[in-house]
Structure formats: C-alpha cells, structure tokens
Short mmCIF file of C-alpha atoms and ligand atoms in Angstrom, two decimals:
data_model
loop_
_atom_site.label_atom_id
_atom_site.label_comp_id
_atom_site.label_asym_id
_atom_site.label_seq_id
_atom_site.Cartn_x
_atom_site.Cartn_y
_atom_site.Cartn_z
CA UNK A 1 117.87 113.69 100.86
CA UNK A 2 118.47 110.72 103.10
CA UNK A 3 118.32 112.86 106.26
CA UNK A 4 115.05 114.44 105.14
CA UNK A 5 113.63 111.08 104.15
CA UNK A 6 114.46 109.77 107.57
CA UNK A 7 112.66 112.72 109.16
CA UNK A 8 109.48 111.79 107.35
CA UNK A 9 109.93 108.15 108.23
CA UNK A 10 110.39 108.90 111.90
CA UNK A 11 106.93 110.46 111.78
CA UNK A 12 105.60 107.25 110.25
CA UNK A 13 107.25 105.23 112.98
CA UNK A 14 105.82 107.41 115.72
CA UNK A 15 102.39 107.04 114.18
CA UNK A 16 102.90 103.30 114.03
CA UNK A 17 103.48 103.16 117.76
CA UNK A 18 100.04 104.61 118.52
CA UNK A 19 97.90 102.07 120.38
CA UNK A 20 95.81 99.76 118.25
CA UNK A 21 93.72 96.73 119.14
CA UNK A 22 95.98 93.66 119.18
CA UNK A 23 93.68 91.57 117.06
CA UNK A 24 96.40 89.31 115.67
CA UNK A 25 97.42 88.01 119.08
CA UNK A 26 95.69 84.64 118.58
CA UNK A 27 97.19 83.87 115.20
CA UNK A 28 98.26 80.32 114.81
CA UNK A 29 100.64 79.69 113.22
CA UNK A 30 102.18 83.08 114.00
CA UNK A 31 102.88 85.65 111.29
CA UNK A 32 105.91 85.15 109.09
CA UNK A 33 108.50 87.97 109.32
CA UNK A 34 107.42 89.10 105.83
CA UNK A 35 103.75 89.35 106.83
CA UNK A 36 104.64 91.09 110.10
CA UNK A 37 106.70 93.68 108.18
CA UNK A 38 103.90 94.27 105.66
CA UNK A 39 101.44 94.76 108.51
CA UNK A 40 103.80 97.19 110.24
CA UNK A 41 104.36 99.33 107.12
CA UNK A 42 100.64 99.46 106.33
CA UNK A 43 99.89 100.54 109.90
CA UNK A 44 102.59 103.18 109.82
CA UNK A 45 101.69 104.57 106.41
CA UNK A 46 97.92 104.62 106.98
CA UNK A 47 97.39 105.26 110.68
CA UNK A 48 94.01 104.42 112.12
CA UNK A 49 92.97 102.26 109.17
CA UNK A 50 94.44 98.85 109.92
CA UNK A 51 93.22 96.63 112.73
CA UNK A 52 95.35 93.55 112.10
CA UNK A 53 95.80 90.31 110.18
CA UNK A 54 93.42 87.42 110.80
CA UNK A 55 93.02 83.99 109.27
CA UNK A 56 89.73 83.31 107.50
CA UNK A 57 88.03 79.89 107.81
CA UNK A 58 90.04 78.65 104.81
CA UNK A 59 93.25 79.53 106.66
CA UNK A 60 94.19 82.48 104.44
CA UNK A 61 95.41 85.68 106.03
CA UNK A 62 93.17 88.72 105.64
CA UNK A 63 93.86 92.33 106.55
CA UNK A 64 91.08 93.59 108.79
CA UNK A 65 90.43 97.32 108.60
CA UNK A 66 89.05 99.31 111.53
CA UNK A 67 85.89 99.76 109.40
CA UNK A 68 85.40 95.98 109.54
CA UNK A 69 86.25 95.56 105.86
CA UNK A 70 88.48 92.56 105.14
CA UNK A 71 91.03 92.49 102.32
CA UNK A 72 92.87 89.36 101.26
CA UNK A 73 96.48 89.50 102.41
CA UNK A 74 97.55 86.07 101.15
CA UNK A 75 95.19 84.04 98.99
CA UNK A 76 97.70 81.20 98.78
CA UNK A 77 98.16 81.51 95.02
CA UNK A 78 101.63 81.87 93.61
CA UNK A 79 102.23 84.95 91.51
CA UNK A 80 102.46 82.79 88.38
CA UNK A 81 99.17 81.09 89.22
CA UNK A 82 97.51 84.43 89.79
CA UNK A 83 98.67 85.80 86.45
CA UNK A 84 97.39 82.78 84.51
CA UNK A 85 94.12 82.28 86.36
CA UNK A 86 91.13 82.45 84.07
CA UNK A 87 93.04 82.92 80.84
CA UNK A 88 90.90 81.42 78.10
CA UNK A 89 92.56 78.52 76.27
CA UNK A 90 92.28 80.40 72.98
CA UNK A 91 94.62 83.13 74.20
CA UNK A 92 97.87 82.65 72.33
CA UNK A 93 101.20 82.31 74.07
CA UNK A 94 102.18 85.64 72.56
CA UNK A 95 99.05 87.33 73.90
CA UNK A 96 99.68 85.88 77.35
CA UNK A 97 102.92 87.81 77.39
CA UNK A 98 101.20 91.13 76.83
CA UNK A 99 100.89 93.10 79.97
CA UNK A 100 97.35 94.32 79.29
CA UNK A 101 95.88 90.83 79.43
CA UNK A 102 97.91 89.83 82.46
CA UNK A 103 97.03 92.98 84.31
CA UNK A 104 93.33 92.78 83.47
CA UNK A 105 93.22 89.34 85.01
CA UNK A 106 95.59 90.07 87.83
CA UNK A 107 93.80 90.28 91.14
CA UNK A 108 96.69 90.83 93.49
CA UNK A 109 96.45 90.21 97.18
CA UNK A 110 98.21 92.62 99.55
CA UNK A 111 101.21 90.31 99.91
CA UNK A 112 101.75 90.46 96.14
CA UNK A 113 101.22 94.24 96.11
CA UNK A 114 104.05 94.66 98.60
CA UNK A 115 106.33 91.83 97.45
CA UNK A 116 108.60 93.68 95.01
CA UNK A 117 110.94 95.99 96.90
CA UNK A 118 111.16 99.48 95.39
CA UNK A 119 114.79 100.45 94.60
CA UNK A 120 115.37 103.70 96.50
CA UNK A 121 117.74 106.41 95.40
CA UNK A 122 119.43 107.57 92.20
CA UNK A 123 119.01 105.46 89.06
CA UNK A 124 121.85 102.96 88.76
CA UNK A 125 122.62 100.18 86.31
CA UNK A 126 120.20 97.79 88.05
CA UNK A 127 117.26 100.16 88.43
CA UNK A 128 117.73 101.42 84.85
CA UNK A 129 117.38 97.83 83.60
CA UNK A 130 114.51 96.26 85.57
CA UNK A 131 113.72 92.63 84.76
CA UNK A 132 110.44 92.06 82.85
CA UNK A 133 107.59 92.14 85.36
CA UNK A 134 109.55 94.12 87.96
CA UNK A 135 107.14 96.98 88.63
CA UNK A 136 107.30 97.66 92.39
CA UNK A 137 104.11 99.38 93.50
CA UNK A 138 102.30 98.97 90.19
CA UNK A 139 100.26 95.93 91.18
CA UNK A 140 97.64 97.36 93.52
CA UNK A 141 94.72 96.15 95.61
CA UNK A 142 92.11 98.60 94.38
CA UNK A 143 89.78 98.02 97.35
CA UNK A 144 92.46 99.33 99.71
CA UNK A 145 92.76 102.63 97.84
CA UNK A 146 88.97 103.02 97.62
CA UNK A 147 88.86 102.58 101.41
CA UNK A 148 91.76 104.98 101.98
CA UNK A 149 90.92 107.85 99.64
CA UNK A 150 87.25 107.67 98.64
CA UNK A 151 84.80 105.32 96.91
CA UNK A 152 83.67 107.73 94.19
CA UNK A 153 84.93 110.74 92.29
CA UNK A 154 82.76 113.00 94.48
CA UNK A 155 84.10 111.45 97.69
CA UNK A 156 87.70 111.77 96.49
CA UNK A 157 87.16 115.40 95.41
CA UNK A 158 85.72 116.20 98.83
CA UNK A 159 89.02 115.02 100.36
CA UNK A 160 91.19 117.09 97.99
CA UNK A 161 92.85 120.46 98.52
CA UNK A 162 94.70 122.65 96.03
CA UNK A 163 98.46 122.32 96.13
CA UNK A 164 100.83 124.72 94.41
CA UNK A 165 103.25 122.99 92.06
CA UNK A 166 105.34 125.07 89.66
CA UNK A 167 102.94 127.49 87.93
CA UNK A 168 99.81 125.48 88.71
CA UNK A 169 97.59 124.68 91.66
CA UNK A 170 96.50 121.08 91.53
CA UNK A 171 93.94 119.08 93.52
CA UNK A 172 95.55 116.43 95.75
CA UNK A 173 94.10 114.17 98.39
CA UNK A 174 94.57 115.46 101.94
CA UNK A 175 94.21 112.02 103.55
CA UNK A 176 97.27 110.31 105.08
CA UNK A 177 99.48 113.32 104.46
CA UNK A 178 99.42 113.11 100.66
CA UNK A 179 98.72 116.78 99.88
CA UNK A 180 101.25 118.20 102.38
CA UNK A 181 103.80 115.72 101.04
CA UNK A 182 103.30 117.01 97.48
CA UNK A 183 103.59 120.56 98.76
CA UNK A 184 106.98 119.70 100.32
CA UNK A 185 108.12 118.00 97.10
CA UNK A 186 107.57 121.24 95.23
CA UNK A 187 109.41 123.27 97.88
CA UNK A 188 112.42 120.95 97.54
CA UNK A 189 112.38 121.28 93.73
CA UNK A 190 111.69 125.02 93.72
CA UNK A 191 114.69 125.69 95.95
CA UNK A 192 116.99 124.04 93.38
CA UNK A 193 115.31 125.34 90.21
CA UNK A 194 117.52 128.43 89.67
CA UNK A 195 120.63 126.20 89.51
CA UNK A 196 118.96 123.50 87.41
CA UNK A 197 117.44 124.74 84.14
CA UNK A 198 117.36 121.09 83.02
CA UNK A 199 114.40 120.58 85.38
CA UNK A 200 112.11 122.65 83.16
CA UNK A 201 111.57 120.24 80.23
CA UNK A 202 110.73 117.54 82.79
CA UNK A 203 108.21 119.73 84.62
CA UNK A 204 106.63 121.73 81.78
CA UNK A 205 104.02 121.43 80.55
CA UNK A 206 102.87 119.81 83.77
CA UNK A 207 100.37 116.94 83.53
CA UNK A 208 97.48 116.18 85.84
CA UNK A 209 96.91 114.91 89.35
CA UNK A 210 93.26 114.04 89.92
CA UNK A 211 91.48 112.36 87.00
CA UNK A 212 88.85 109.68 87.73
CA UNK A 213 89.72 107.15 85.01
CA UNK A 214 90.85 103.61 84.31
CA UNK A 215 94.42 102.73 83.35
CA UNK A 216 94.84 102.62 79.55
CA UNK A 217 94.00 99.13 78.28
CA UNK A 218 92.58 97.85 81.60
CA UNK A 219 89.42 98.06 83.69
CA UNK A 220 91.31 99.10 86.83
CA UNK A 221 91.17 102.59 88.28
CA UNK A 222 94.33 104.64 87.88
CA UNK A 223 95.86 106.04 91.05
CA UNK A 224 95.06 109.44 89.52
CA UNK A 225 91.43 108.63 90.38
CA UNK A 226 92.30 108.97 94.06
CA UNK A 227 94.19 112.27 93.76
CA UNK A 228 97.47 110.70 94.90
CA UNK A 229 99.44 110.73 91.62
CA UNK A 230 101.06 113.48 89.59
CA UNK A 231 102.23 113.29 85.98
CA UNK A 232 105.05 115.68 85.23
CA UNK A 233 105.55 116.36 81.49
CA UNK A 234 103.12 113.89 79.79
CA UNK A 235 105.42 113.68 76.75
CA UNK A 236 107.87 111.61 78.79
CA UNK A 237 107.99 107.93 77.75
CA UNK A 238 105.21 105.46 78.63
CA UNK A 239 105.69 101.75 77.91
CA UNK A 240 102.40 101.28 76.06
CA UNK A 241 103.21 103.61 73.17
CA UNK A 242 106.97 104.20 73.35
CA UNK A 243 108.57 103.52 69.94
CA UNK A 244 112.13 103.14 71.27
CA UNK A 245 112.01 101.23 74.56
CA UNK A 246 115.68 100.34 74.07
CA UNK A 247 116.52 103.96 74.97
CA UNK A 248 114.87 103.67 78.41
CA UNK A 249 117.97 102.86 80.50
CA UNK A 250 119.69 105.99 79.16
CA UNK A 251 116.56 108.13 79.53
CA UNK A 252 116.06 106.98 83.13
CA UNK A 253 119.68 107.73 83.97
CA UNK A 254 119.30 111.19 82.41
CA UNK A 255 116.22 112.02 84.53
CA UNK A 256 117.20 114.73 87.06
CA UNK A 257 118.16 112.81 90.23
CA UNK A 258 117.23 115.85 92.34
CA UNK A 259 113.60 115.65 91.19
CA UNK A 260 113.50 111.91 91.87
CA UNK A 261 115.04 112.45 95.32
CA UNK A 262 112.51 115.17 96.18
CA UNK A 263 109.60 112.82 95.49
CA UNK A 264 111.05 109.72 97.14
CA UNK A 265 111.94 111.68 100.28
CA UNK A 266 108.25 112.51 100.67
CA UNK A 267 106.86 109.02 100.14
CA UNK A 268 106.36 108.96 96.36
CA UNK A 269 107.40 106.17 93.99
CA UNK A 270 108.42 106.81 90.36
CA UNK A 271 107.15 104.92 87.31
CA UNK A 272 110.59 105.28 85.71
CA UNK A 273 111.76 102.40 87.93
CA UNK A 274 109.18 100.00 86.46
CA UNK A 275 109.82 97.53 83.63
CA UNK A 276 106.44 98.82 82.37
CA UNK A 277 107.98 102.28 82.45
CA UNK A 278 105.98 105.46 82.98
CA UNK A 279 108.52 108.27 83.32
CA UNK A 280 105.99 111.04 83.86
CA UNK A 281 104.30 109.27 86.79
CA UNK A 282 104.83 109.85 90.52
CA UNK A 283 102.50 108.25 93.05
CA UNK A 284 102.14 108.72 96.83
CA UNK A 285 102.86 105.27 98.28
CA UNK A 286 104.33 105.73 101.74
CA UNK A 287 104.00 102.01 102.53
CA UNK A 288 106.22 101.08 99.57
CA UNK A 289 108.89 103.67 100.41
CA UNK A 290 108.78 102.77 104.11
CA UNK A 291 109.19 99.03 103.43
CA UNK A 292 112.19 99.78 101.19
CA UNK A 293 113.74 101.98 103.91
CA UNK A 294 113.24 99.29 106.57
CA UNK A 295 114.83 96.62 104.37
CA UNK A 296 117.72 98.99 103.57
CA UNK A 297 118.31 99.40 107.31
CA UNK A 298 117.53 103.13 107.17
CA UNK A 299 114.63 102.89 109.61
CA UNK A 300 113.37 100.45 112.23
CA UNK A 301 109.73 99.76 112.95
CA UNK A 302 108.51 98.72 116.41
ZN1 ZN B 401 100.36 109.04 85.99
#
C-alpha cells in the first residue's frame, strides 16, 4: 500500500513543481514553516487553483486563488476562541459541549482546517481512541470546496462521471483526479474480494456518493454535495445516533484494514478516525493525506 501511495504522491509532487506566479515573494514577515507546508500541499493537491498566500491590510494571511478569490488562511483567532465566538450567554455549559452547536458556529480558516494531522495507516491503539475534538479533515472551509468542485448542484453534476464500485455505478466528481481515484480504490478492493468475504458486510448495501445536502444538525454542506465522498454500508456507526459509542475502538480495529488502505492510498480520508466517528464515510482529501505523508517523511515537497 505504501509503495502505491507513494506513486500517487509523486504525481502530486510533480504537479506541485509546475510553474506558478510567485505572489508570496514579498511577504513580510516570511511564511512560517507550517504555513509554507500548507501552501505546498494545497498547490500539489489542487493544481492550477492556488496563486499564493498574501497578507491583507489587517496583517492576516489569505490564500489567493488564481480566480482572484481570497480565502482566510489565518484569521488570528485561536481554535478555542473560534469555537466560542458568538455563543449566546444563555447557552448552557452542557450545550456548549455538544458538537452540533460548536460546528454550526465554527467558521474555520484554512490553517485550522489543515491543523490536525490525519493518522495514516492501519487502526492502532491511538487512532482507535481519538481525543475529543480530534477529527482531522472534518473541519472544512466550505468556500474552498465550492470553488474546487462547483457552486451549485447543477455545476457539481456537470463535473461528475459514473464510476463503477462493486455492483453500482456512482456519480463522482472528475475534478482534481477524484473520480479516477475512486475507480482505482475499487480495483484495489475488487482484486482482494475473493479472499476476503468479510469485506461484503462493509460494502453492501452500498450508500451514496453525490447528494446535495447539509450535514445532519448543521447548516453546512456535506462533502457529498460535491461528489467527493462515498458512504459504504450506511448501517455502520455514526456518532450522532450511535447507542454504544464505547464499542467504537473495537469496531474501528475490526474494520478491514485492506479497505482502509485502498482508500488512503488514493487520497481518501476515513471518518472512522474521527472522535465524531462516521465509519461509513470516505472523502477525497488529497491535501490532508499529502500533508500526513510529508510529516511522516514518506514524501518531500519542493
Ligand atoms: Zn458520508
């Protein structure tokens, strides 16, 4: 899996070396290593989209897209400040702890979106027991995904192609290599299926890919809206309605590691590695996987 993952990542790296306007040359003070890495992984994962990082008049770093659109990279707020911002005084301490309220109010910047490092590889003791709030990849800057994959259901659908996955053909976004990546995931799984009958209850009945909808309990668009997420068997546990969350570490460890490896090798993250667990959910997030690979020393970016 690692060799194949590296193959994909080498493609990212090659794409990242394509010429781009050096718009961040005049930054003062210069970029921190963290910001430089985030910029590099975004460029590599989404070639042609990112122009650079620039400071706005208030001194905050913004990501400038080649379209001219600017997205906040670092709004200067701490994560704790961001989570609490705007909470009405009447909200009880208990309610503040509930993820729905936090997430509704959360307006992450790109730095926050990329801050938690996704744990690559088979589920181990640590990744089976994520600390509360450890949900790498789950906090998303919606404006980025609208810019990447389409601003409306019609625009997203126009970018989608049918991909064969098990006994279905499912619409998936063709932008930034998402649909071909899902196609390769299935080929990896299919090749192992005869030896692994335990894959079937995970894969069947298969859930959906493209559904233009908000995340349950929030006003934010699900990544399914963009045609870049696939739910395997929708009966797998989801944090919002799971009656026995204490069984999650064991259930995550029991999830077929071959299926997990097939997705991660192609740039997908798994919701089973989130404290707010979503075991059916895989999502194409090459920037998250690439950042994890760079930090693990598996790949170097220019
Ligand atoms: Zn999902």
